[in-house]
């Protein structure tokens, strides 16, 4: 009789461990060796997250990813319901990147008593500008869930993308103010070939909206080539009728007032159709900077 071909895979499949409850997370976390880095995400993972996983792997002996679309950081008119949820694909990326443990809790697991009367972490005044001005309550939602995820995963380090520059700054500040003892690592923005920053929301863009969205990396390029980065970015964004600019600002790198001269950060938020996009990049006020977007 002809032997049946073996169904065994050609390469060993390394199964990333997936847990959904805090109790299972605690057990799995206890078995992780050495330094642990966490990468908090809302799933719909892309190459920006991949860069975070790789940086986390460099910073620690074990990597934990969290996948949780946090309702606390969405306002009623925002895209909570349509936010992409792609757990199978997310797990495949975690596996490829050697993530040791994935925590993907339900909303009830994270907020068993609901939102009413919830104890929360409030951002200081830095949380009221830019994203905080456009999306009131956003940073309370982000900092509260990040604080909970830190307590649950007990990391030595945590990686966040620089694309959410203000979020990164607010998390750093929370860790300092609340003595959380976590090393916060910022990971440079990953861009598509055409310069658009990778984002889980890019999948919502139609071809025309995506073409309009490219005014954002163009504005960054113009700002970096100009001694007046704010004016150059504004001019480029305003020339694109398919984009509704929410804010364009130049701030100090700690998000305080922009310096009269020297290194600073350009931050942009704009809507293409119904999709809100944010981006940021280093600029130099009074000189030109080396560009990182097209
Ligand atoms: O950047 C995100 O994906 C989220 O804001 C975070 C940090 C995972 C908190 O929900």
PDB file of N, CA, C and O in Angstrom, residues 139-172:
ATOM      1  N   UNK A 139      -7.833  61.179  26.126  1.00  0.00           N
ATOM      2  CA  UNK A 139      -6.649  60.741  26.877  1.00  0.00           C
ATOM      3  C   UNK A 139      -7.005  60.108  28.216  1.00  0.00           C
ATOM      4  O   UNK A 139      -6.263  59.267  28.718  1.00  0.00           O
ATOM      5  N   UNK A 140      -8.142  60.475  28.783  1.00  0.00           N
ATOM      6  CA  UNK A 140      -8.595  59.758  29.990  1.00  0.00           C
ATOM      7  C   UNK A 140      -8.828  58.291  29.625  1.00  0.00           C
ATOM      8  O   UNK A 140      -8.433  57.384  30.357  1.00  0.00           O
ATOM      9  N   UNK A 141      -9.460  58.076  28.472  1.00  0.00           N
ATOM     10  CA  UNK A 141      -9.709  56.706  28.010  1.00  0.00           C
ATOM     11  C   UNK A 141      -8.418  55.951  27.758  1.00  0.00           C
ATOM     12  O   UNK A 141      -8.267  54.785  28.156  1.00  0.00           O
ATOM     13  N   UNK A 142      -7.469  56.625  27.095  1.00  0.00           N
ATOM     14  CA  UNK A 142      -6.199  55.952  26.761  1.00  0.00           C
ATOM     15  C   UNK A 142      -5.401  55.667  28.033  1.00  0.00           C
ATOM     16  O   UNK A 142      -4.945  54.538  28.258  1.00  0.00           O
ATOM     17  N   UNK A 143      -5.230  56.684  28.881  1.00  0.00           N
ATOM     18  CA  UNK A 143      -4.376  56.488  30.065  1.00  0.00           C
ATOM     19  C   UNK A 143      -4.985  55.479  31.032  1.00  0.00           C
ATOM     20  O   UNK A 143      -4.271  54.689  31.648  1.00  0.00           O
ATOM     21  N   UNK A 144      -6.306  55.481  31.140  1.00  0.00           N
ATOM     22  CA  UNK A 144      -6.949  54.516  32.040  1.00  0.00           C
ATOM     23  C   UNK A 144      -6.697  53.093  31.562  1.00  0.00           C
ATOM     24  O   UNK A 144      -6.305  52.222  32.345  1.00  0.00           O
ATOM     25  N   UNK A 145      -6.870  52.844  30.271  1.00  0.00           N
ATOM     26  CA  UNK A 145      -6.674  51.468  29.811  1.00  0.00           C
ATOM     27  C   UNK A 145      -5.191  51.095  29.840  1.00  0.00           C
ATOM     28  O   UNK A 145      -4.840  49.962  30.187  1.00  0.00           O
ATOM     29  N   UNK A 146      -4.306  52.050  29.515  1.00  0.00           N
ATOM     30  CA  UNK A 146      -2.871  51.718  29.541  1.00  0.00           C
ATOM     31  C   UNK A 146      -2.439  51.426  30.981  1.00  0.00           C
ATOM     32  O   UNK A 146      -1.692  50.468  31.229  1.00  0.00           O
ATOM     33  N   UNK A 147      -2.941  52.198  31.932  1.00  0.00           N
ATOM     34  CA  UNK A 147      -2.603  51.925  33.343  1.00  0.00           C
ATOM     35  C   UNK A 147      -3.087  50.527  33.738  1.00  0.00           C
ATOM     36  O   UNK A 147      -2.363  49.752  34.377  1.00  0.00           O
ATOM     37  N   UNK A 148      -4.317  50.187  33.346  1.00  0.00           N
ATOM     38  CA  UNK A 148      -4.832  48.849  33.665  1.00  0.00           C
ATOM     39  C   UNK A 148      -3.966  47.769  33.003  1.00  0.00           C
ATOM     40  O   UNK A 148      -3.613  46.762  33.627  1.00  0.00           O
ATOM     41  N   UNK A 149      -3.621  47.983  31.742  1.00  0.00           N
ATOM     42  CA  UNK A 149      -2.817  46.969  31.031  1.00  0.00           C
ATOM     43  C   UNK A 149      -1.435  46.828  31.663  1.00  0.00           C
ATOM     44  O   UNK A 149      -0.881  45.727  31.731  1.00  0.00           O
ATOM     45  N   UNK A 150      -0.876  47.940  32.143  1.00  0.00           N
ATOM     46  CA  UNK A 150       0.420  47.855  32.837  1.00  0.00           C
ATOM     47  C   UNK A 150       0.269  47.048  34.137  1.00  0.00           C
ATOM     48  O   UNK A 150       1.101  46.206  34.454  1.00  0.00           O
ATOM     49  N   UNK A 151      -0.804  47.317  34.889  1.00  0.00           N
ATOM     50  CA  UNK A 151      -0.993  46.555  36.138  1.00  0.00           C
ATOM     51  C   UNK A 151      -1.162  45.067  35.836  1.00  0.00           C
ATOM     52  O   UNK A 151      -0.676  44.209  36.564  1.00  0.00           O
ATOM     53  N   UNK A 152      -1.871  44.769  34.761  1.00  0.00           N
ATOM     54  CA  UNK A 152      -2.181  43.368  34.453  1.00  0.00           C
ATOM     55  C   UNK A 152      -0.972  42.622  33.881  1.00  0.00           C
ATOM     56  O   UNK A 152      -0.779  41.434  34.166  1.00  0.00           O
ATOM     57  N   UNK A 153      -0.182  43.315  33.061  1.00  0.00           N
ATOM     58  CA  UNK A 153       0.922  42.607  32.385  1.00  0.00           C
ATOM     59  C   UNK A 153       2.255  42.799  33.122  1.00  0.00           C
ATOM     60  O   UNK A 153       3.233  42.117  32.800  1.00  0.00           O
ATOM     61  N   UNK A 154       2.306  43.746  34.051  1.00  0.00           N
ATOM     62  CA  UNK A 154       3.499  44.023  34.865  1.00  0.00           C
ATOM     63  C   UNK A 154       4.784  44.071  34.006  1.00  0.00           C
ATOM     64  O   UNK A 154       5.739  43.328  34.225  1.00  0.00           O
ATOM     65  N   UNK A 155       4.829  44.980  33.021  1.00  0.00           N
ATOM     66  CA  UNK A 155       5.987  44.999  32.120  1.00  0.00           C
ATOM     67  C   UNK A 155       7.171  45.776  32.705  1.00  0.00           C
ATOM     68  O   UNK A 155       6.986  46.661  33.545  1.00  0.00           O
ATOM     69  N   UNK A 156       8.370  45.443  32.225  1.00  0.00           N
ATOM     70  CA  UNK A 156       9.543  46.271  32.512  1.00  0.00           C
ATOM     71  C   UNK A 156       9.614  47.408  31.499  1.00  0.00           C
ATOM     72  O   UNK A 156      10.113  48.479  31.786  1.00  0.00           O
ATOM     73  N   UNK A 157       9.144  47.135  30.276  1.00  0.00           N
ATOM     74  CA  UNK A 157       9.188  48.143  29.209  1.00  0.00           C
ATOM     75  C   UNK A 157       7.892  48.071  28.415  1.00  0.00           C
ATOM     76  O   UNK A 157       7.189  47.055  28.425  1.00  0.00           O
ATOM     77  N   UNK A 158       7.578  49.172  27.717  1.00  0.00           N
ATOM     78  CA  UNK A 158       6.375  49.199  26.874  1.00  0.00           C
ATOM     79  C   UNK A 158       6.709  49.993  25.615  1.00  0.00           C
ATOM     80  O   UNK A 158       7.368  51.037  25.697  1.00  0.00           O
ATOM     81  N   UNK A 159       6.275  49.493  24.459  1.00  0.00           N
ATOM     82  CA  UNK A 159       6.572  50.156  23.183  1.00  0.00           C
ATOM     83  C   UNK A 159       5.307  50.773  22.597  1.00  0.00           C
ATOM     84  O   UNK A 159       4.266  50.112  22.515  1.00  0.00           O
ATOM     85  N   UNK A 160       5.435  52.037  22.171  1.00  0.00           N
ATOM     86  CA  UNK A 160       4.330  52.774  21.536  1.00  0.00           C
ATOM     87  C   UNK A 160       4.883  53.447  20.286  1.00  0.00           C
ATOM     88  O   UNK A 160       6.023  53.935  20.291  1.00  0.00           O
ATOM     89  N   UNK A 161       4.058  53.522  19.241  1.00  0.00           N
ATOM     90  CA  UNK A 161       4.490  54.168  18.002  1.00  0.00           C
ATOM     91  C   UNK A 161       4.551  55.689  18.154  1.00  0.00           C
ATOM     92  O   UNK A 161       3.692  56.291  18.805  1.00  0.00           O
ATOM     93  N   UNK A 162       5.562  56.295  17.525  1.00  0.00           N
ATOM     94  CA  UNK A 162       5.663  57.762  17.527  1.00  0.00           C
ATOM     95  C   UNK A 162       4.572  58.396  16.675  1.00  0.00           C
ATOM     96  O   UNK A 162       4.374  59.596  16.719  1.00  0.00           O
ATOM     97  N   UNK A 163       3.877  57.584  15.876  1.00  0.00           N
ATOM     98  CA  UNK A 163       2.801  58.159  15.064  1.00  0.00           C
ATOM     99  C   UNK A 163       1.758  58.834  15.962  1.00  0.00           C
ATOM    100  O   UNK A 163       1.233  59.878  15.638  1.00  0.00           O
ATOM    101  N   UNK A 164       1.478  58.216  17.104  1.00  0.00           N
ATOM    102  CA  UNK A 164       0.582  58.831  18.098  1.00  0.00           C
ATOM    103  C   UNK A 164       1.480  59.578  19.085  1.00  0.00           C
ATOM    104  O   UNK A 164       1.671  59.144  20.228  1.00  0.00           O
ATOM    105  N   UNK A 165       2.038  60.679  18.604  1.00  0.00           N
ATOM    106  CA  UNK A 165       3.112  61.361  19.330  1.00  0.00           C
ATOM    107  C   UNK A 165       2.622  61.902  20.674  1.00  0.00           C
ATOM    108  O   UNK A 165       3.309  61.810  21.685  1.00  0.00           O
ATOM    109  N   UNK A 166       1.416  62.476  20.659  1.00  0.00           N
ATOM    110  CA  UNK A 166       0.884  63.043  21.901  1.00  0.00           C
ATOM    111  C   UNK A 166       0.550  61.920  22.890  1.00  0.00           C
ATOM    112  O   UNK A 166       0.788  62.045  24.092  1.00  0.00           O
ATOM    113  N   UNK A 167       0.023  60.810  22.378  1.00  0.00           N
ATOM    114  CA  UNK A 167      -0.266  59.647  23.240  1.00  0.00           C
ATOM    115  C   UNK A 167       1.018  59.175  23.927  1.00  0.00           C
ATOM    116  O   UNK A 167       1.039  58.908  25.134  1.00  0.00           O
ATOM    117  N   UNK A 168       2.092  59.079  23.132  1.00  0.00           N
ATOM    118  CA  UNK A 168       3.384  58.652  23.684  1.00  0.00           C
ATOM    119  C   UNK A 168       3.816  59.610  24.798  1.00  0.00           C
ATOM    120  O   UNK A 168       4.243  59.175  25.879  1.00  0.00           O
ATOM    121  N   UNK A 169       3.680  60.920  24.537  1.00  0.00           N
ATOM    122  CA  UNK A 169       4.075  61.921  25.545  1.00  0.00           C
ATOM    123  C   UNK A 169       3.205  61.790  26.800  1.00  0.00           C
ATOM    124  O   UNK A 169       3.708  61.886  27.930  1.00  0.00           O
ATOM    125  N   UNK A 170       1.907  61.550  26.613  1.00  0.00           N
ATOM    126  CA  UNK A 170       1.005  61.453  27.769  1.00  0.00           C
ATOM    127  C   UNK A 170       1.292  60.184  28.582  1.00  0.00           C
ATOM    128  O   UNK A 170       1.227  60.197  29.812  1.00  0.00           O
ATOM    129  N   UNK A 171       1.620  59.102  27.898  1.00  0.00           N
ATOM    130  CA  UNK A 171       1.937  57.852  28.617  1.00  0.00           C
ATOM    131  C   UNK A 171       3.243  58.032  29.400  1.00  0.00           C
ATOM    132  O   UNK A 171       3.337  57.644  30.579  1.00  0.00           O
ATOM    133  N   UNK A 172       4.236  58.659  28.765  1.00  0.00           N
ATOM    134  CA  UNK A 172       5.508  58.913  29.487  1.00  0.00           C
ATOM    135  C   UNK A 172       5.238  59.714  30.760  1.00  0.00           C
ATOM    136  O   UNK A 172       5.788  59.435  31.822  1.00  0.00           O
TER     137      UNK A 172
END
